[in-house]
């Protein structure tokens, strides 16, 4: 459906729907974009060139260059590679069916059926213009056309095209891999219709789930311009200061709020050839001092000649030999043991809370770590300030681009606020660094930060005044919400907050959001409070993960002290809390994201609705630490599977039990929210939010929808089980695996406990039992395993090593 005009509230707005898309170019980036579109349900045509030669395999099949299978080989190959790539571009393998392979010679006329054409061919202006000339011939009027270029002028690409083409053309720069990296830079030309730009920004955020930033048509746009500059400044400082590759990486990662891959591991992952191409793109278009920074150092050019490109070539700045990781010496180009930079400042920074305080502790330190960080951070801050207005209109766009595209916790201007604008500028000026006039003018007028917060609202400094940051109303920030609405009640593990519109939010905030007695107590209080005074409850948070499960350290400590009675009480409370959630008279909606493991999944399963983030990794993983789920997870996953069976149709109860047993015994974890649905952790009615920033809003809307429809809790009913004969069937596979040496005796013991719980104990096949009966079986099995020394060894190993022990 093409764009059409509609008057809305007295303002003319352009309304657009994208029902079908085409991606031109099936390389890693093109196929990745096609996968992302398929993940959100948009059928996509994936086109590439026709091969010039036939392969031996095609000859053997009797195929010729005229056969469709040959003509579509390149795009079909790009499509099929999506199934093997890691991390997986597809949220579910079944999404591959939404991608159709084709070629530029035979299928361009099919562009008349699509609403969005995305060009992802080689980074060559002449080739792109040839492609767009064809697109202009075949596209339908009103369809959007965009380029995924990472740095070629968007304006230049549109030259010579029809007026309708130019009105509907812009740059849409995805970051790789498109499924996982949040940033989408949108780059309009002078001809782009403002309505098209507005639509793509909203579509990018609300439908594609991206963090959208409007960039100007300048070399490498925002994130790659500043990110590449920062990486090259770091490389040059390493050479000048005599630091090693490993030393630089030890301080430019999580210590300053950057990804674990830091500097050189990032370059290895990206590929040195790709990085050099991006750097050269700026180098060829700028002058003076800036040009010198973007010149790739000689030792990196030597690495390129040797083919040492990083992960894809097996070696780069790092080389793995057996279990040891070696680092490259840039002077000798030989590999040696990896070093770490350890100074007084690095040790002191570890004691600070929060990235801002850690950065401040490091950047002003008078030691090797402090000097390195100051010398790589201060040029980036100055460079970002100099580019303001040239690459983006405001500091917010630059900060967001770096956070969403490069995984920085703090953008350049947020970092500047963190280390103190006044203090840092004073140090810069004392060092002879020229500070942009608008920064000194800002300080002269008594403005000492780029951002400020008032009454829970955020403001940014722009052209002499503070302006409120305009955010999508679907974005809920819990920290700011607390400042606005206060907290209803809190303890060490959780808080109950007013979300507005009669909905409450239960937020976990323990370490790793691990579930302990404090959270269980807050669950009980929250349900009681909501039943009295609210329309419903959302269980969600904005930590790193929803919940990694129960507090394993507490469980192990109690078990080693032989406090089984205490553990029995905790497990009973947990089970009762989950039943309270299930049978609450008001709707309870879980909003899981990230790691939602063990007890985290157990909290979600009994809720009246699950609104999961697209990136939700959900599973009952207790067998990995020698246990089985103890908070009702076995029962709830089994019931969820039963409820998914078609009503009034006979089904095999044993197959249901087998599937649940396998899921828990194999500790299966979904690789996405969609796969969680495939694994029956989510049902058909549960929702998935593509944009994680909108998750709490979507969960709140789910509560309100259920409430408005006159929500009634489920009727408590008995559960059919497979009993003794089903128990024996469940164990057949596990026993065969033990006899073949695939699992240990203790693995079999855990499997027997799990099978007994899922089968419903020693009752005849088809017996209907009460939920409490199943909970009692579950609790008894859990406690017996907790008391087992071998399970305790597994728990201890997980806590110490972070990986399972097979004993």
PDB file of C-alpha atoms in Angstrom, residues 625-772:
ATOM      1  CA  UNK A 625      23.158 -27.288  38.794  1.00  0.00           C
ATOM      2  CA  UNK A 626      21.956 -30.744  39.800  1.00  0.00           C
ATOM      3  CA  UNK A 627      18.380 -29.737  40.653  1.00  0.00           C
ATOM      4  CA  UNK A 628      14.930 -29.601  39.092  1.00  0.00           C
ATOM      5  CA  UNK A 629      12.558 -26.598  39.142  1.00  0.00           C
ATOM      6  CA  UNK A 630      11.046 -26.186  42.604  1.00  0.00           C
ATOM      7  CA  UNK A 631       8.698 -23.208  42.313  1.00  0.00           C
ATOM      8  CA  UNK A 632       6.008 -24.846  40.205  1.00  0.00           C
ATOM      9  CA  UNK A 633       7.834 -24.641  36.890  1.00  0.00           C
ATOM     10  CA  UNK A 634       7.423 -28.330  35.973  1.00  0.00           C
ATOM     11  CA  UNK A 635       3.695 -28.177  36.652  1.00  0.00           C
ATOM     12  CA  UNK A 636       3.103 -24.875  34.880  1.00  0.00           C
ATOM     13  CA  UNK A 637       5.054 -25.783  31.730  1.00  0.00           C
ATOM     14  CA  UNK A 638       3.124 -29.076  31.600  1.00  0.00           C
ATOM     15  CA  UNK A 639      -0.218 -27.278  32.049  1.00  0.00           C
ATOM     16  CA  UNK A 640       0.756 -24.647  29.444  1.00  0.00           C
ATOM     17  CA  UNK A 641       1.495 -27.485  27.016  1.00  0.00           C
ATOM     18  CA  UNK A 642      -1.825 -29.173  27.847  1.00  0.00           C
ATOM     19  CA  UNK A 643      -3.713 -25.918  27.324  1.00  0.00           C
ATOM     20  CA  UNK A 644      -2.153 -25.538  23.868  1.00  0.00           C
ATOM     21  CA  UNK A 645      -3.819 -28.759  22.729  1.00  0.00           C
ATOM     22  CA  UNK A 646      -6.919 -28.253  20.536  1.00  0.00           C
ATOM     23  CA  UNK A 647     -10.144 -28.311  22.542  1.00  0.00           C
ATOM     24  CA  UNK A 648     -12.424 -31.334  22.091  1.00  0.00           C
ATOM     25  CA  UNK A 649      -9.800 -33.307  20.144  1.00  0.00           C
ATOM     26  CA  UNK A 650      -8.134 -36.401  21.583  1.00  0.00           C
ATOM     27  CA  UNK A 651      -4.385 -36.125  21.966  1.00  0.00           C
ATOM     28  CA  UNK A 652      -1.551 -38.290  23.252  1.00  0.00           C
ATOM     29  CA  UNK A 653      -0.924 -37.298  26.892  1.00  0.00           C
ATOM     30  CA  UNK A 654       2.389 -39.152  26.823  1.00  0.00           C
ATOM     31  CA  UNK A 655       3.682 -36.948  24.001  1.00  0.00           C
ATOM     32  CA  UNK A 656       2.890 -33.856  26.069  1.00  0.00           C
ATOM     33  CA  UNK A 657       4.769 -35.297  29.074  1.00  0.00           C
ATOM     34  CA  UNK A 658       7.681 -36.320  26.829  1.00  0.00           C
ATOM     35  CA  UNK A 659       8.022 -32.817  25.385  1.00  0.00           C
ATOM     36  CA  UNK A 660       7.998 -31.131  28.813  1.00  0.00           C
ATOM     37  CA  UNK A 661      10.434 -33.701  30.227  1.00  0.00           C
ATOM     38  CA  UNK A 662      12.820 -33.187  27.314  1.00  0.00           C
ATOM     39  CA  UNK A 663      12.649 -29.391  27.590  1.00  0.00           C
ATOM     40  CA  UNK A 664      13.541 -29.424  31.301  1.00  0.00           C
ATOM     41  CA  UNK A 665      15.947 -32.398  31.265  1.00  0.00           C
ATOM     42  CA  UNK A 666      17.937 -30.875  28.385  1.00  0.00           C
ATOM     43  CA  UNK A 667      17.806 -27.401  30.050  1.00  0.00           C
ATOM     44  CA  UNK A 668      16.598 -25.950  26.731  1.00  0.00           C
ATOM     45  CA  UNK A 669      16.828 -22.165  26.541  1.00  0.00           C
ATOM     46  CA  UNK A 670      15.070 -20.225  23.798  1.00  0.00           C
ATOM     47  CA  UNK A 671      17.218 -18.047  21.555  1.00  0.00           C
ATOM     48  CA  UNK A 672      14.407 -15.494  21.210  1.00  0.00           C
ATOM     49  CA  UNK A 673      10.918 -14.664  22.416  1.00  0.00           C
ATOM     50  CA  UNK A 674       9.567 -16.336  19.296  1.00  0.00           C
ATOM     51  CA  UNK A 675      11.443 -19.547  20.068  1.00  0.00           C
ATOM     52  CA  UNK A 676      10.105 -19.371  23.639  1.00  0.00           C
ATOM     53  CA  UNK A 677       6.675 -19.586  22.026  1.00  0.00           C
ATOM     54  CA  UNK A 678       7.835 -22.556  19.926  1.00  0.00           C
ATOM     55  CA  UNK A 679       8.974 -24.191  23.199  1.00  0.00           C
ATOM     56  CA  UNK A 680       5.538 -23.543  24.796  1.00  0.00           C
ATOM     57  CA  UNK A 681       6.785 -21.074  27.409  1.00  0.00           C
ATOM     58  CA  UNK A 682       4.563 -18.560  25.604  1.00  0.00           C
ATOM     59  CA  UNK A 683       1.166 -19.411  24.191  1.00  0.00           C
ATOM     60  CA  UNK A 684      -0.568 -18.017  21.122  1.00  0.00           C
ATOM     61  CA  UNK A 685      -2.186 -15.156  23.073  1.00  0.00           C
ATOM     62  CA  UNK A 686       1.075 -14.016  24.726  1.00  0.00           C
ATOM     63  CA  UNK A 687       2.824 -11.043  23.123  1.00  0.00           C
ATOM     64  CA  UNK A 688       6.314 -10.241  21.852  1.00  0.00           C
ATOM     65  CA  UNK A 689       7.724  -6.689  21.822  1.00  0.00           C
ATOM     66  CA  UNK A 690      10.278  -6.126  19.056  1.00  0.00           C
ATOM     67  CA  UNK A 691      11.472  -2.885  20.671  1.00  0.00           C
ATOM     68  CA  UNK A 692      12.726  -3.703  24.169  1.00  0.00           C
ATOM     69  CA  UNK A 693      12.320  -0.061  25.208  1.00  0.00           C
ATOM     70  CA  UNK A 694       8.551  -0.430  24.701  1.00  0.00           C
ATOM     71  CA  UNK A 695       8.265  -3.652  26.725  1.00  0.00           C
ATOM     72  CA  UNK A 696       6.847  -2.180  29.941  1.00  0.00           C
ATOM     73  CA  UNK A 697       4.404  -0.020  27.998  1.00  0.00           C
ATOM     74  CA  UNK A 698       3.184  -3.039  26.028  1.00  0.00           C
ATOM     75  CA  UNK A 699       2.850  -5.069  29.238  1.00  0.00           C
ATOM     76  CA  UNK A 700       0.872  -2.248  30.849  1.00  0.00           C
ATOM     77  CA  UNK A 701      -1.467  -2.105  27.841  1.00  0.00           C
ATOM     78  CA  UNK A 702      -1.962  -5.874  28.145  1.00  0.00           C
ATOM     79  CA  UNK A 703      -3.026  -5.408  31.793  1.00  0.00           C
ATOM     80  CA  UNK A 704      -5.477  -2.649  30.879  1.00  0.00           C
ATOM     81  CA  UNK A 705      -6.905  -4.675  27.990  1.00  0.00           C
ATOM     82  CA  UNK A 706      -7.498  -7.714  30.227  1.00  0.00           C
ATOM     83  CA  UNK A 707      -9.046  -5.529  32.924  1.00  0.00           C
ATOM     84  CA  UNK A 708     -11.361  -3.729  30.485  1.00  0.00           C
ATOM     85  CA  UNK A 709     -12.549  -7.075  29.127  1.00  0.00           C
ATOM     86  CA  UNK A 710     -13.678  -8.065  32.635  1.00  0.00           C
ATOM     87  CA  UNK A 711     -10.750 -10.309  33.579  1.00  0.00           C
ATOM     88  CA  UNK A 712     -11.577 -13.445  35.557  1.00  0.00           C
ATOM     89  CA  UNK A 713      -8.852 -15.682  37.029  1.00  0.00           C
ATOM     90  CA  UNK A 714      -8.605 -19.260  35.743  1.00  0.00           C
ATOM     91  CA  UNK A 715     -10.860 -21.852  37.374  1.00  0.00           C
ATOM     92  CA  UNK A 716      -8.824 -24.272  39.448  1.00  0.00           C
ATOM     93  CA  UNK A 717      -9.148 -27.732  37.970  1.00  0.00           C
ATOM     94  CA  UNK A 718      -7.447 -31.098  38.174  1.00  0.00           C
ATOM     95  CA  UNK A 719      -4.591 -32.054  35.857  1.00  0.00           C
ATOM     96  CA  UNK A 720      -4.402 -35.366  33.917  1.00  0.00           C
ATOM     97  CA  UNK A 721      -1.024 -37.133  34.271  1.00  0.00           C
ATOM     98  CA  UNK A 722       0.673 -40.154  32.683  1.00  0.00           C
ATOM     99  CA  UNK A 723       1.378 -41.896  36.029  1.00  0.00           C
ATOM    100  CA  UNK A 724       3.497 -45.021  36.520  1.00  0.00           C
ATOM    101  CA  UNK A 725       3.468 -46.292  32.941  1.00  0.00           C
ATOM    102  CA  UNK A 726       4.301 -42.810  31.642  1.00  0.00           C
ATOM    103  CA  UNK A 727       7.139 -42.528  34.161  1.00  0.00           C
ATOM    104  CA  UNK A 728       8.723 -45.688  32.739  1.00  0.00           C
ATOM    105  CA  UNK A 729       8.384 -44.318  29.205  1.00  0.00           C
ATOM    106  CA  UNK A 730      10.013 -41.018  30.173  1.00  0.00           C
ATOM    107  CA  UNK A 731      13.015 -42.835  31.623  1.00  0.00           C
ATOM    108  CA  UNK A 732      13.713 -45.093  28.630  1.00  0.00           C
ATOM    109  CA  UNK A 733      15.738 -42.473  26.766  1.00  0.00           C
ATOM    110  CA  UNK A 734      17.660 -41.341  29.850  1.00  0.00           C
ATOM    111  CA  UNK A 735      18.629 -44.926  30.772  1.00  0.00           C
ATOM    112  CA  UNK A 736      19.797 -45.621  27.212  1.00  0.00           C
ATOM    113  CA  UNK A 737      21.948 -42.501  27.325  1.00  0.00           C
ATOM    114  CA  UNK A 738      23.564 -43.597  30.599  1.00  0.00           C
ATOM    115  CA  UNK A 739      24.315 -47.097  29.285  1.00  0.00           C
ATOM    116  CA  UNK A 740      25.909 -45.474  26.215  1.00  0.00           C
ATOM    117  CA  UNK A 741      28.078 -43.258  28.430  1.00  0.00           C
ATOM    118  CA  UNK A 742      26.450 -39.966  27.443  1.00  0.00           C
ATOM    119  CA  UNK A 743      25.208 -39.131  30.943  1.00  0.00           C
ATOM    120  CA  UNK A 744      26.418 -39.994  34.455  1.00  0.00           C
ATOM    121  CA  UNK A 745      24.663 -41.892  37.225  1.00  0.00           C
ATOM    122  CA  UNK A 746      23.841 -38.593  38.905  1.00  0.00           C
ATOM    123  CA  UNK A 747      22.348 -37.268  35.660  1.00  0.00           C
ATOM    124  CA  UNK A 748      20.102 -40.344  35.640  1.00  0.00           C
ATOM    125  CA  UNK A 749      19.149 -39.750  39.268  1.00  0.00           C
ATOM    126  CA  UNK A 750      18.060 -36.181  38.410  1.00  0.00           C
ATOM    127  CA  UNK A 751      16.174 -37.485  35.372  1.00  0.00           C
ATOM    128  CA  UNK A 752      14.316 -40.011  37.545  1.00  0.00           C
ATOM    129  CA  UNK A 753      13.243 -37.288  39.983  1.00  0.00           C
ATOM    130  CA  UNK A 754      12.097 -35.060  37.131  1.00  0.00           C
ATOM    131  CA  UNK A 755      10.222 -37.886  35.386  1.00  0.00           C
ATOM    132  CA  UNK A 756       8.458 -38.815  38.623  1.00  0.00           C
ATOM    133  CA  UNK A 757       7.238 -35.231  39.099  1.00  0.00           C
ATOM    134  CA  UNK A 758       6.034 -34.786  35.503  1.00  0.00           C
ATOM    135  CA  UNK A 759       4.407 -38.227  35.450  1.00  0.00           C
ATOM    136  CA  UNK A 760       2.474 -37.408  38.624  1.00  0.00           C
ATOM    137  CA  UNK A 761       3.958 -40.184  40.766  1.00  0.00           C
ATOM    138  CA  UNK A 762       2.609 -43.678  41.303  1.00  0.00           C
ATOM    139  CA  UNK A 763      -0.889 -43.295  39.917  1.00  0.00           C
ATOM    140  CA  UNK A 764      -2.610 -44.928  36.941  1.00  0.00           C
ATOM    141  CA  UNK A 765      -2.252 -43.364  33.468  1.00  0.00           C
ATOM    142  CA  UNK A 766      -4.807 -40.607  32.916  1.00  0.00           C
ATOM    143  CA  UNK A 767      -5.458 -39.938  36.623  1.00  0.00           C
ATOM    144  CA  UNK A 768      -6.505 -36.350  37.295  1.00  0.00           C
ATOM    145  CA  UNK A 769      -4.606 -34.832  40.220  1.00  0.00           C
ATOM    146  CA  UNK A 770      -4.731 -31.525  42.096  1.00  0.00           C
ATOM    147  CA  UNK A 771      -2.103 -28.849  41.466  1.00  0.00           C
ATOM    148  CA  UNK A 772      -1.018 -28.931  45.109  1.00  0.00           C
TER     149      UNK A 772
END
